[in-house]
Amino acid sequence: MTKKKPHILFLFSDTGGGHRAAADAITEALALEFDDALTTEMVDFLKDYAPPPYNQLPRFYPEMVKLPELWGVGYKISDGRPQARLVTSTLWPYVRNAARRLVREHPADLLVSVHPVGNSFFLKALGKNRPPFITVVTDMVTTHALWYDQRADLIIVPTRIAFERAVEYHMAPEKIFIAGQPISERHSRPELDKVALREKFGWPSDKFTILLVGGGDGMGPLAETARAIDESGLDVNQVIVTGRNARLKDYLETLSWENPTFLYGFTTDMPEFMRAANAIVTKAGPGTIAEALVAGLPVILYAKLPGQEDGNVTFVESAGVGVWAPDPLKVVRTLTRWICRADEREQVVENCRSAARPQSSRIIARLIASRLGLIDHDSVLEGIGQA
Ligand code: UDP
């Protein structure tokens, strides 16, 4: 009789594009490392299971974060262990049935959560005799207390600071591993060089190329920033990715541009776009930052979500991989420096390469496999930072 393959359930939601991208990247790494020795599935638990109005969160997330001050206040007052407990116990009566239905309808040998909301509910719904539950934290530095539930079997974090924060929230240090932000293998395997890639996409191949992106949902003042670059007199290509923000793309299409400007909605070509570019102007999303590091792409952060993305700004500046520029003028000034002072830009590229963690998803895949008994746990520890 053939033995049933272990089945892994990924819990994510499309609040932004980063959680799905992380689950996709780990799924890809599991397939690369272990072929078809296991099976996987992904569930958007907010959209498909949460009771109203919580099931509308993925739809309204881009709208909510248009009020950054309010978002920041909400983030701050809900962050902290007692607050997280209060939120969880208050909401439990409303979400209990949905959480139980989800775990009943998606039986798995191991669960991986890549989202802060829901961890405690799933652990409660699974009860005592449950399969292993792993949380992969996809915020870099300022990680919210909701990520950390002591009942989780393993917490995988992207940075040392996130590790320390997990300990602060009473997670047992031996359960925490630092593996880096999970990103797709496609980011580390460029098939063409910059010039060939630009030719492939129909962009002038000899110009300094700026990639502008506002996360999966095209958030922040992307239009104002692109206009300021275009009007600055810099001789550049602009590649603007609006993600799922169709209204922004429609608006940008009505404008006329002095420089070659290429507009895209949600693209699956991000790894190649990053390789083809010379600099990225982006919202401070952790996924995009980690991917840019692997591509050796200097980063200009034009916006952030207060609270959860504050630490990403500190991370970028202290690693010398980019600049916080919340004002379009500062974006233009930084680009001008990097274009005029090649040595300075080269140093930033170097810093990106040193800070990059291209193996993150593979390490996470191996940690998962070791919990399933597919490989020896000790062999995974090589290359992993753990205090
Ligand atoms: N992304 C993509 N195509 C797009 C826009 C974004 O694949 O058109 C990906 C991007 O490469 C990254 C993720 O979406 O992996 C965005 O995650 P991040 O953490 O940067 O920001 P979020 O959208 O979660 O706020």
mmCIF file of C-alpha atoms and ligand atoms in Angstrom:
data_model
loop_
_atom_site.group_PDB
_atom_site.id
_atom_site.type_symbol
_atom_site.label_atom_id
_atom_site.label_comp_id
_atom_site.label_asym_id
_atom_site.label_seq_id
_atom_site.Cartn_x
_atom_site.Cartn_y
_atom_site.Cartn_z
ATOM 1 C CA MET A 1 0.000 0.000 0.000
ATOM 2 C CA THR A 2 1.415 3.465 -0.883
ATOM 3 C CA LYS A 3 1.752 5.833 2.040
ATOM 4 C CA LYS A 4 -0.350 9.008 1.906
ATOM 5 C CA LYS A 5 1.779 12.088 1.253
ATOM 6 C CA PRO A 6 1.825 14.693 4.030
ATOM 7 C CA HIS A 7 -0.499 17.610 3.292
ATOM 8 C CA ILE A 8 0.354 21.220 4.228
ATOM 9 C CA LEU A 9 -2.256 23.948 4.603
ATOM 10 C CA PHE A 10 -1.134 27.579 4.146
ATOM 11 C CA LEU A 11 -3.289 30.188 5.860
ATOM 12 C CA PHE A 12 -3.020 33.608 4.238
ATOM 13 C CA SER A 13 -5.111 36.565 3.134
ATOM 14 C CA ASP A 14 -4.800 39.158 0.410
ATOM 15 C CA THR A 15 -4.411 42.195 2.661
ATOM 16 C CA GLY A 16 -1.668 43.613 0.440
ATOM 17 C CA GLY A 17 0.262 41.271 -1.825
ATOM 18 C CA GLY A 18 2.971 40.114 0.574
ATOM 19 C CA HIS A 19 1.205 37.284 2.402
ATOM 20 C CA ARG A 20 0.211 35.459 -0.778
ATOM 21 C CA ALA A 21 3.694 36.032 -2.245
ATOM 22 C CA ALA A 22 5.262 34.502 0.893
ATOM 23 C CA ALA A 23 3.009 31.420 0.795
ATOM 24 C CA ASP A 24 3.681 31.013 -2.944
ATOM 25 C CA ALA A 25 7.435 31.286 -2.377
ATOM 26 C CA ILE A 26 7.457 28.622 0.348
ATOM 27 C CA THR A 27 5.233 26.334 -1.742
ATOM 28 C CA GLU A 28 7.670 26.739 -4.639
ATOM 29 C CA ALA A 29 10.652 25.988 -2.382
ATOM 30 C CA LEU A 30 8.947 22.861 -0.998
ATOM 31 C CA ALA A 31 8.453 21.604 -4.554
ATOM 32 C CA LEU A 32 12.081 22.388 -5.448
ATOM 33 C CA GLU A 33 13.460 20.688 -2.343
ATOM 34 C CA PHE A 34 11.116 17.721 -2.019
ATOM 35 C CA ASP A 35 9.556 17.224 -5.457
ATOM 36 C CA ASP A 36 6.159 15.655 -4.969
ATOM 37 C CA ALA A 37 6.869 14.111 -1.570
ATOM 38 C CA LEU A 38 4.130 16.308 -0.095
ATOM 39 C CA THR A 39 1.023 18.214 -1.159
ATOM 40 C CA THR A 40 0.065 21.816 -0.390
ATOM 41 C CA GLU A 41 -2.962 24.086 -0.510
ATOM 42 C CA MET A 42 -3.609 27.744 0.291
ATOM 43 C CA VAL A 43 -6.729 29.237 1.889
ATOM 44 C CA ASP A 44 -7.569 32.938 2.031
ATOM 45 C CA PHE A 45 -9.157 32.624 5.451
ATOM 46 C CA LEU A 46 -10.523 36.177 5.623
ATOM 47 C CA LYS A 47 -12.158 36.202 2.210
ATOM 48 C CA ASP A 48 -13.450 32.622 2.242
ATOM 49 C CA TYR A 49 -14.242 31.976 5.906
ATOM 50 C CA ALA A 50 -14.407 35.080 8.121
ATOM 51 C CA PRO A 51 -17.931 36.255 9.007
ATOM 52 C CA PRO A 52 -18.987 39.708 7.786
ATOM 53 C CA PRO A 53 -17.659 42.385 8.038
ATOM 54 C CA TYR A 54 -14.208 40.714 8.524
ATOM 55 C CA ASN A 55 -14.466 38.891 5.187
ATOM 56 C CA GLN A 56 -14.439 42.336 3.520
ATOM 57 C CA LEU A 57 -10.994 43.183 4.960
ATOM 58 C CA PRO A 58 -9.011 42.185 1.836
ATOM 59 C CA ARG A 59 -11.337 44.391 -0.256
ATOM 60 C CA PHE A 60 -11.186 47.403 2.044
ATOM 61 C CA TYR A 61 -7.544 47.117 3.118
ATOM 62 C CA PRO A 62 -6.244 49.460 0.373
ATOM 63 C CA GLU A 63 -8.951 51.993 1.352
ATOM 64 C CA MET A 64 -8.259 51.762 5.078
ATOM 65 C CA VAL A 65 -4.591 52.391 4.684
ATOM 66 C CA LYS A 66 -5.377 55.615 2.821
ATOM 67 C CA LEU A 67 -5.866 57.001 6.323
ATOM 68 C CA PRO A 68 -2.334 56.292 7.554
ATOM 69 C CA GLU A 69 -2.648 58.241 10.826
ATOM 70 C CA LEU A 70 -5.764 56.334 11.836
ATOM 71 C CA TRP A 71 -4.149 53.051 10.756
ATOM 72 C CA GLY A 72 -1.070 53.885 12.830
ATOM 73 C CA VAL A 73 -3.134 54.655 15.937
ATOM 74 C CA GLY A 74 -5.142 51.424 15.494
ATOM 75 C CA TYR A 75 -1.904 49.473 15.093
ATOM 76 C CA LYS A 76 -0.317 50.997 18.200
ATOM 77 C CA ILE A 77 -3.254 50.571 20.556
ATOM 78 C CA SER A 78 -3.803 46.949 19.525
ATOM 79 C CA ASP A 79 -0.091 46.030 19.749
ATOM 80 C CA GLY A 80 1.136 44.383 22.975
ATOM 81 C CA ARG A 81 0.443 41.065 24.635
ATOM 82 C CA PRO A 82 -2.543 42.054 26.810
ATOM 83 C CA GLN A 83 -4.147 43.919 23.912
ATOM 84 C CA ALA A 84 -3.676 40.968 21.562
ATOM 85 C CA ARG A 85 -5.276 38.696 24.160
ATOM 86 C CA LEU A 86 -8.192 41.073 24.575
ATOM 87 C CA VAL A 87 -8.758 41.272 20.799
ATOM 88 C CA THR A 88 -8.623 37.486 20.501
ATOM 89 C CA SER A 89 -10.970 36.738 23.389
ATOM 90 C CA THR A 90 -13.459 39.441 22.357
ATOM 91 C CA LEU A 91 -13.627 38.221 18.769
ATOM 92 C CA TRP A 92 -13.611 34.474 19.505
ATOM 93 C CA PRO A 93 -17.419 34.130 19.914
ATOM 94 C CA TYR A 94 -17.894 35.759 16.490
ATOM 95 C CA VAL A 95 -15.295 33.802 14.574
ATOM 96 C CA ARG A 96 -15.383 30.444 16.413
ATOM 97 C CA ASN A 97 -17.719 28.694 13.954
ATOM 98 C CA ALA A 98 -15.798 29.937 10.915
ATOM 99 C CA ALA A 99 -12.427 28.875 12.358
ATOM 100 C CA ARG A 100 -13.760 25.434 13.252
ATOM 101 C CA ARG A 101 -15.351 25.006 9.827
ATOM 102 C CA LEU A 102 -12.073 25.963 8.108
ATOM 103 C CA VAL A 103 -9.959 23.420 9.981
ATOM 104 C CA ARG A 104 -12.650 20.744 9.496
ATOM 105 C CA GLU A 105 -12.932 21.366 5.745
ATOM 106 C CA HIS A 106 -9.165 21.494 5.196
ATOM 107 C CA PRO A 107 -7.612 18.656 7.167
ATOM 108 C CA ALA A 108 -3.805 18.844 7.071
ATOM 109 C CA ASP A 109 -0.724 17.203 8.529
ATOM 110 C CA LEU A 110 0.822 20.603 9.193
ATOM 111 C CA LEU A 111 -0.444 24.194 9.063
ATOM 112 C CA VAL A 112 1.611 27.233 8.103
ATOM 113 C CA SER A 113 0.261 30.700 8.840
ATOM 114 C CA VAL A 114 1.774 33.654 6.981
ATOM 115 C CA HIS A 115 -0.636 36.245 8.413
ATOM 116 C CA PRO A 116 -0.820 37.864 11.873
ATOM 117 C CA VAL A 117 -4.602 37.796 12.127
ATOM 118 C CA GLY A 118 -6.098 34.432 12.963
ATOM 119 C CA ASN A 119 -3.221 32.461 14.521
ATOM 120 C CA SER A 120 -4.821 32.243 17.954
ATOM 121 C CA PHE A 121 -8.224 31.398 16.468
ATOM 122 C CA PHE A 122 -6.871 28.514 14.402
ATOM 123 C CA LEU A 123 -4.888 27.145 17.326
ATOM 124 C CA LYS A 124 -8.006 27.317 19.494
ATOM 125 C CA ALA A 125 -10.176 25.716 16.803
ATOM 126 C CA LEU A 126 -7.671 22.893 16.258
ATOM 127 C CA GLY A 127 -7.753 21.928 19.936
ATOM 128 C CA LYS A 128 -5.285 19.717 21.810
ATOM 129 C CA ASN A 129 -4.646 16.802 19.439
ATOM 130 C CA ARG A 130 -3.648 18.888 16.513
ATOM 131 C CA PRO A 131 -1.025 18.749 13.766
ATOM 132 C CA PRO A 132 2.046 21.024 14.037
ATOM 133 C CA PHE A 133 1.343 24.733 13.559
ATOM 134 C CA ILE A 134 4.090 26.979 12.157
ATOM 135 C CA THR A 135 3.925 30.755 11.915
ATOM 136 C CA VAL A 136 6.063 32.461 9.279
ATOM 137 C CA VAL A 137 6.249 36.135 10.226
ATOM 138 C CA THR A 138 6.233 38.266 7.081
ATOM 139 C CA ASP A 139 6.858 41.635 8.736
ATOM 140 C CA MET A 140 10.527 42.524 9.029
ATOM 141 C CA VAL A 141 11.001 44.501 12.193
ATOM 142 C CA THR A 142 7.917 46.043 13.817
ATOM 143 C CA THR A 143 6.063 42.778 14.121
ATOM 144 C CA HIS A 144 2.619 42.998 15.751
ATOM 145 C CA ALA A 145 1.864 41.006 18.915
ATOM 146 C CA LEU A 146 -0.873 39.106 17.046
ATOM 147 C CA TRP A 147 1.834 37.179 15.180
ATOM 148 C CA TYR A 148 2.952 35.468 18.352
ATOM 149 C CA ASP A 149 0.910 32.774 20.059
ATOM 150 C CA GLN A 150 2.817 30.643 22.555
ATOM 151 C CA ARG A 151 0.947 27.533 21.431
ATOM 152 C CA ALA A 152 2.564 27.675 17.954
ATOM 153 C CA ASP A 153 5.185 24.953 17.495
ATOM 154 C CA LEU A 154 7.601 27.077 15.525
ATOM 155 C CA ILE A 155 7.891 30.771 14.708
ATOM 156 C CA ILE A 156 10.056 31.649 11.717
ATOM 157 C CA VAL A 157 11.084 35.298 11.572
ATOM 158 C CA PRO A 158 12.913 37.359 8.945
ATOM 159 C CA THR A 159 15.356 39.346 11.106
ATOM 160 C CA ARG A 160 17.224 39.366 14.415
ATOM 161 C CA ILE A 161 15.035 42.281 15.592
ATOM 162 C CA ALA A 162 11.893 40.250 14.873
ATOM 163 C CA PHE A 163 13.475 37.414 16.889
ATOM 164 C CA GLU A 164 13.987 39.748 19.847
ATOM 165 C CA ARG A 165 10.449 41.004 19.553
ATOM 166 C CA ALA A 166 9.136 37.429 19.600
ATOM 167 C CA VAL A 167 11.068 36.803 22.827
ATOM 168 C CA GLU A 168 9.629 40.045 24.252
ATOM 169 C CA TYR A 169 6.178 38.609 23.536
ATOM 170 C CA HIS A 170 7.073 35.537 25.625
ATOM 171 C CA MET A 171 7.798 33.106 22.806
ATOM 172 C CA ALA A 172 10.266 30.397 23.870
ATOM 173 C CA PRO A 173 13.602 31.204 22.134
ATOM 174 C CA GLU A 174 14.145 27.562 21.130
ATOM 175 C CA LYS A 175 10.942 27.742 19.072
ATOM 176 C CA ILE A 176 12.094 30.775 17.048
ATOM 177 C CA PHE A 177 14.232 30.647 13.915
ATOM 178 C CA ILE A 178 15.596 33.454 11.782
ATOM 179 C CA ALA A 179 15.400 32.518 8.111
ATOM 180 C CA GLY A 180 14.819 35.796 6.254
ATOM 181 C CA GLN A 181 11.741 37.016 4.415
ATOM 182 C CA PRO A 182 10.435 34.231 2.150
ATOM 183 C CA ILE A 183 10.807 35.195 -1.492
ATOM 184 C CA SER A 184 10.451 33.308 -4.740
ATOM 185 C CA GLU A 185 13.437 31.491 -6.222
ATOM 186 C CA ARG A 186 12.708 33.375 -9.447
ATOM 187 C CA HIS A 187 14.302 36.445 -7.823
ATOM 188 C CA SER A 188 17.664 34.717 -7.511
ATOM 189 C CA ARG A 189 17.831 33.197 -10.974
ATOM 190 C CA PRO A 190 18.097 35.896 -13.610
ATOM 191 C CA GLU A 191 17.980 34.349 -17.033
ATOM 192 C CA LEU A 192 18.956 37.473 -18.954
ATOM 193 C CA ASP A 193 21.082 40.561 -18.256
ATOM 194 C CA LYS A 194 19.653 44.072 -17.815
ATOM 195 C CA VAL A 195 19.962 45.085 -21.456
ATOM 196 C CA ALA A 196 18.401 41.863 -22.764
ATOM 197 C CA LEU A 197 15.581 42.129 -20.243
ATOM 198 C CA ARG A 198 14.809 45.721 -21.245
ATOM 199 C CA GLU A 199 14.741 44.686 -24.884
ATOM 200 C CA LYS A 200 12.397 41.842 -24.004
ATOM 201 C CA PHE A 201 9.956 44.267 -22.360
ATOM 202 C CA GLY A 202 10.326 46.906 -25.102
ATOM 203 C CA TRP A 203 11.972 49.512 -22.835
ATOM 204 C CA PRO A 204 14.874 51.634 -24.197
ATOM 205 C CA SER A 205 17.858 49.544 -23.163
ATOM 206 C CA ASP A 206 20.424 52.324 -22.660
ATOM 207 C CA LYS A 207 18.577 54.438 -20.084
ATOM 208 C CA PHE A 208 18.733 54.437 -16.289
ATOM 209 C CA THR A 209 15.536 52.565 -15.405
ATOM 210 C CA ILE A 210 13.397 53.301 -12.377
ATOM 211 C CA LEU A 211 10.825 50.791 -11.145
ATOM 212 C CA LEU A 212 7.944 52.336 -9.195
ATOM 213 C CA VAL A 213 5.651 50.077 -7.186
ATOM 214 C CA GLY A 214 3.203 50.482 -4.283
ATOM 215 C CA GLY A 215 2.916 46.870 -3.096
ATOM 216 C CA GLY A 216 0.313 44.446 -4.414
ATOM 217 C CA ASP A 217 -2.419 47.089 -4.112
ATOM 218 C CA GLY A 218 -0.623 50.090 -5.674
ATOM 219 C CA MET A 219 -0.706 52.145 -2.478
ATOM 220 C CA GLY A 220 0.735 55.556 -1.580
ATOM 221 C CA PRO A 221 1.401 58.680 -3.688
ATOM 222 C CA LEU A 222 2.682 56.745 -6.688
ATOM 223 C CA ALA A 223 1.228 59.184 -9.248
ATOM 224 C CA GLU A 224 2.695 62.342 -7.621
ATOM 225 C CA THR A 225 6.073 60.656 -7.265
ATOM 226 C CA ALA A 226 6.149 59.497 -10.900
ATOM 227 C CA ARG A 227 5.126 62.978 -12.073
ATOM 228 C CA ALA A 228 7.909 64.600 -10.048
ATOM 229 C CA ILE A 229 10.510 62.250 -11.537
ATOM 230 C CA ASP A 230 9.193 62.850 -15.046
ATOM 231 C CA GLU A 231 9.274 66.636 -14.606
ATOM 232 C CA SER A 232 12.726 66.678 -13.012
ATOM 233 C CA GLY A 233 14.676 66.703 -16.269
ATOM 234 C CA LEU A 234 16.273 63.317 -15.522
ATOM 235 C CA ASP A 235 16.696 61.238 -18.671
ATOM 236 C CA VAL A 236 15.271 57.912 -17.498
ATOM 237 C CA ASN A 237 12.816 55.079 -18.161
ATOM 238 C CA GLN A 238 9.941 54.833 -15.709
ATOM 239 C CA VAL A 239 8.294 51.463 -15.174
ATOM 240 C CA ILE A 240 5.205 51.933 -13.028
ATOM 241 C CA VAL A 241 3.444 48.911 -11.534
ATOM 242 C CA THR A 242 0.050 49.728 -10.039
ATOM 243 C CA GLY A 243 -0.711 46.169 -8.870
ATOM 244 C CA ARG A 244 -4.417 45.606 -8.255
ATOM 245 C CA ASN A 245 -5.141 49.360 -8.191
ATOM 246 C CA ALA A 246 -6.921 49.553 -11.568
ATOM 247 C CA ARG A 247 -8.165 53.084 -10.923
ATOM 248 C CA LEU A 248 -4.602 54.355 -10.526
ATOM 249 C CA LYS A 249 -3.532 52.672 -13.757
ATOM 250 C CA ASP A 250 -6.498 54.212 -15.607
ATOM 251 C CA TYR A 251 -5.542 57.638 -14.254
ATOM 252 C CA LEU A 252 -1.861 57.292 -15.173
ATOM 253 C CA GLU A 253 -2.870 56.290 -18.695
ATOM 254 C CA THR A 254 -4.567 59.660 -19.196
ATOM 255 C CA LEU A 255 -1.325 61.566 -18.519
ATOM 256 C CA SER A 256 1.362 62.411 -21.040
ATOM 257 C CA TRP A 257 4.977 61.724 -20.124
ATOM 258 C CA GLU A 258 8.247 63.295 -21.235
ATOM 259 C CA ASN A 259 10.287 60.164 -20.526
ATOM 260 C CA PRO A 260 9.604 56.650 -21.787
ATOM 261 C CA THR A 261 7.028 55.455 -19.250
ATOM 262 C CA PHE A 262 5.574 51.958 -19.108
ATOM 263 C CA LEU A 263 2.453 51.180 -17.093
ATOM 264 C CA TYR A 264 1.511 47.778 -15.742
ATOM 265 C CA GLY A 265 -1.281 46.488 -13.546
ATOM 266 C CA PHE A 266 -0.612 43.395 -11.440
ATOM 267 C CA THR A 267 2.375 41.643 -12.991
ATOM 268 C CA THR A 268 3.945 38.252 -12.429
ATOM 269 C CA ASP A 269 7.173 39.556 -13.996
ATOM 270 C CA MET A 270 8.385 41.352 -10.869
ATOM 271 C CA PRO A 271 11.640 39.323 -10.603
ATOM 272 C CA GLU A 272 12.619 40.317 -14.141
ATOM 273 C CA PHE A 273 11.420 43.911 -13.734
ATOM 274 C CA MET A 274 13.683 44.219 -10.694
ATOM 275 C CA ARG A 275 16.669 42.737 -12.529
ATOM 276 C CA ALA A 276 16.105 45.104 -15.469
ATOM 277 C CA ALA A 277 15.929 48.233 -13.296
ATOM 278 C CA ASN A 278 18.659 50.398 -11.711
ATOM 279 C CA ALA A 279 16.637 51.615 -8.719
ATOM 280 C CA ILE A 280 13.257 50.941 -7.130
ATOM 281 C CA VAL A 281 10.896 53.536 -5.684
ATOM 282 C CA THR A 282 8.467 51.662 -3.464
ATOM 283 C CA LYS A 283 6.161 51.597 -0.463
ATOM 284 C CA ALA A 284 8.023 50.059 2.485
ATOM 285 C CA GLY A 285 6.535 46.583 1.959
ATOM 286 C CA PRO A 286 8.737 43.823 3.419
ATOM 287 C CA GLY A 287 8.326 41.473 0.438
ATOM 288 C CA THR A 288 9.335 44.095 -2.105
ATOM 289 C CA ILE A 289 12.317 45.218 -0.015
ATOM 290 C CA ALA A 290 13.612 41.646 0.425
ATOM 291 C CA GLU A 291 13.215 40.975 -3.310
ATOM 292 C CA ALA A 292 15.020 44.210 -4.234
ATOM 293 C CA LEU A 293 17.977 43.218 -2.036
ATOM 294 C CA VAL A 294 18.345 39.929 -3.898
ATOM 295 C CA ALA A 295 18.197 41.801 -7.218
ATOM 296 C CA GLY A 296 20.910 44.243 -6.007
ATOM 297 C CA LEU A 297 18.444 47.087 -6.511
ATOM 298 C CA PRO A 298 18.898 50.297 -4.465
ATOM 299 C CA VAL A 299 15.687 51.217 -2.645
ATOM 300 C CA ILE A 300 13.872 54.513 -2.256
ATOM 301 C CA LEU A 301 10.950 54.272 0.139
ATOM 302 C CA TYR A 302 8.305 56.857 -0.733
ATOM 303 C CA ALA A 303 5.607 55.687 1.701
ATOM 304 C CA LYS A 304 5.009 53.291 4.585
ATOM 305 C CA LEU A 305 2.137 51.946 6.643
ATOM 306 C CA PRO A 306 2.572 53.512 10.090
ATOM 307 C CA GLY A 307 3.183 50.859 12.723
ATOM 308 C CA GLN A 308 3.840 47.679 10.801
ATOM 309 C CA GLU A 309 6.197 49.221 8.227
ATOM 310 C CA ASP A 310 8.021 51.745 10.470
ATOM 311 C CA GLY A 311 10.801 49.277 11.206
ATOM 312 C CA ASN A 312 11.301 48.529 7.508
ATOM 313 C CA VAL A 313 12.410 52.118 7.005
ATOM 314 C CA THR A 314 14.968 51.833 9.808
ATOM 315 C CA PHE A 315 16.118 48.505 8.364
ATOM 316 C CA VAL A 316 16.679 49.941 4.862
ATOM 317 C CA GLU A 317 18.538 53.013 6.110
ATOM 318 C CA SER A 318 20.709 51.223 8.640
ATOM 319 C CA ALA A 319 21.739 48.515 6.151
ATOM 320 C CA GLY A 320 22.729 51.274 3.696
ATOM 321 C CA VAL A 321 20.492 49.770 1.001
ATOM 322 C CA GLY A 322 18.375 52.839 0.430
ATOM 323 C CA VAL A 323 16.728 56.024 1.573
ATOM 324 C CA TRP A 324 13.496 57.114 3.232
ATOM 325 C CA ALA A 325 12.046 59.808 0.938
ATOM 326 C CA PRO A 326 8.422 60.589 1.811
ATOM 327 C CA ASP A 327 8.521 63.705 -0.357
ATOM 328 C CA PRO A 328 8.738 63.477 -4.204
ATOM 329 C CA LEU A 329 11.501 66.118 -4.161
ATOM 330 C CA LYS A 330 13.657 63.901 -1.969
ATOM 331 C CA VAL A 331 12.982 60.977 -4.318
ATOM 332 C CA VAL A 332 14.234 63.080 -7.234
ATOM 333 C CA ARG A 333 17.260 64.294 -5.258
ATOM 334 C CA THR A 334 18.243 60.728 -4.326
ATOM 335 C CA LEU A 335 17.859 59.497 -7.910
ATOM 336 C CA THR A 336 19.934 62.424 -9.152
ATOM 337 C CA ARG A 337 22.753 61.538 -6.727
ATOM 338 C CA TRP A 338 22.688 57.876 -7.742
ATOM 339 C CA ILE A 339 22.708 58.745 -11.440
ATOM 340 C CA CYS A 340 25.499 61.345 -11.131
ATOM 341 C CA ARG A 341 27.648 59.484 -8.602
ATOM 342 C CA ALA A 342 28.090 55.965 -9.900
ATOM 343 C CA ASP A 343 30.446 55.027 -7.049
ATOM 344 C CA GLU A 344 27.900 55.958 -4.443
ATOM 345 C CA ARG A 345 25.212 53.903 -6.188
ATOM 346 C CA GLU A 346 27.591 50.953 -6.591
ATOM 347 C CA GLN A 347 28.190 50.964 -2.838
ATOM 348 C CA VAL A 348 24.423 50.785 -2.248
ATOM 349 C CA VAL A 349 24.186 47.882 -4.728
ATOM 350 C CA GLU A 350 26.966 46.124 -2.784
ATOM 351 C CA ASN A 351 25.122 46.713 0.490
ATOM 352 C CA CYS A 352 21.976 45.209 -1.043
ATOM 353 C CA ARG A 353 23.867 42.072 -1.996
ATOM 354 C CA SER A 354 25.321 41.710 1.513
ATOM 355 C CA ALA A 355 21.930 42.140 3.193
ATOM 356 C CA ALA A 356 20.081 39.785 0.788
ATOM 357 C CA ARG A 357 18.842 36.358 1.947
ATOM 358 C CA PRO A 358 18.165 34.467 -1.279
ATOM 359 C CA GLN A 359 17.943 31.108 0.526
ATOM 360 C CA SER A 360 15.143 32.117 2.899
ATOM 361 C CA SER A 361 12.323 30.093 1.307
ATOM 362 C CA ARG A 362 14.514 26.986 0.983
ATOM 363 C CA ILE A 363 15.419 27.188 4.676
ATOM 364 C CA ILE A 364 11.758 27.587 5.635
ATOM 365 C CA ALA A 365 10.833 24.643 3.388
ATOM 366 C CA ARG A 366 13.425 22.480 5.145
ATOM 367 C CA LEU A 367 12.217 23.532 8.588
ATOM 368 C CA ILE A 368 8.683 22.526 7.573
ATOM 369 C CA ALA A 369 9.878 19.207 6.156
ATOM 370 C CA SER A 370 11.791 18.434 9.334
ATOM 371 C CA ARG A 371 8.569 18.847 11.342
ATOM 372 C CA LEU A 372 6.986 16.279 9.038
ATOM 373 C CA GLY A 373 9.887 13.908 9.582
ATOM 374 C CA LEU A 374 10.953 14.091 5.924
ATOM 375 C CA ILE A 375 14.456 15.233 6.867
ATOM 376 C CA ASP A 376 16.604 15.349 9.960
ATOM 377 C CA HIS A 377 16.124 18.519 12.010
ATOM 378 C CA ASP A 378 19.841 18.979 12.757
ATOM 379 C CA SER A 379 20.707 19.078 9.069
ATOM 380 C CA VAL A 380 18.418 22.090 8.672
ATOM 381 C CA LEU A 381 20.164 24.093 11.328
ATOM 382 C CA GLU A 382 23.175 24.738 9.124
ATOM 383 C CA GLY A 383 22.863 28.247 7.755
ATOM 384 C CA ILE A 384 20.125 29.287 10.147
ATOM 385 C CA GLY A 385 20.626 32.018 12.703
ATOM 386 C CA GLN A 386 19.173 31.023 16.034
ATOM 387 C CA ALA A 387 20.063 32.544 19.359
HETATM 388 N N1 UDP B 1 3.797 42.110 -6.525
HETATM 389 C C1 UDP B 1 3.674 41.402 -7.704
HETATM 390 N N2 UDP B 1 3.105 42.020 -8.770
HETATM 391 C C2 UDP B 1 2.645 43.298 -8.712
HETATM 392 C C3 UDP B 1 2.785 44.019 -7.496
HETATM 393 C C4 UDP B 1 3.388 43.398 -6.423
HETATM 394 O O1 UDP B 1 4.063 40.230 -7.807
HETATM 395 O O2 UDP B 1 2.140 43.768 -9.700
HETATM 396 C C5 UDP B 1 4.398 41.410 -5.374
HETATM 397 C C6 UDP B 1 5.741 41.952 -4.937
HETATM 398 O O3 UDP B 1 6.770 41.456 -5.778
HETATM 399 C C7 UDP B 1 5.793 41.447 -3.504
HETATM 400 C C8 UDP B 1 4.337 41.560 -3.056
HETATM 401 O O4 UDP B 1 3.547 41.606 -4.241
HETATM 402 O O5 UDP B 1 6.168 40.079 -3.468
HETATM 403 C C9 UDP B 1 4.074 42.811 -2.253
HETATM 404 O O6 UDP B 1 4.444 42.551 -0.943
HETATM 405 P P1 UDP B 1 4.924 43.675 0.059
HETATM 406 O O7 UDP B 1 5.211 42.998 1.342
HETATM 407 O O8 UDP B 1 6.024 44.464 -0.536
HETATM 408 O O9 UDP B 1 3.697 44.695 0.179
HETATM 409 P P2 UDP B 1 2.134 44.509 0.460
HETATM 410 O O10 UDP B 1 1.449 44.500 -0.873
HETATM 411 O O11 UDP B 1 1.941 43.217 1.208
HETATM 412 O O12 UDP B 1 1.742 45.704 1.273
#
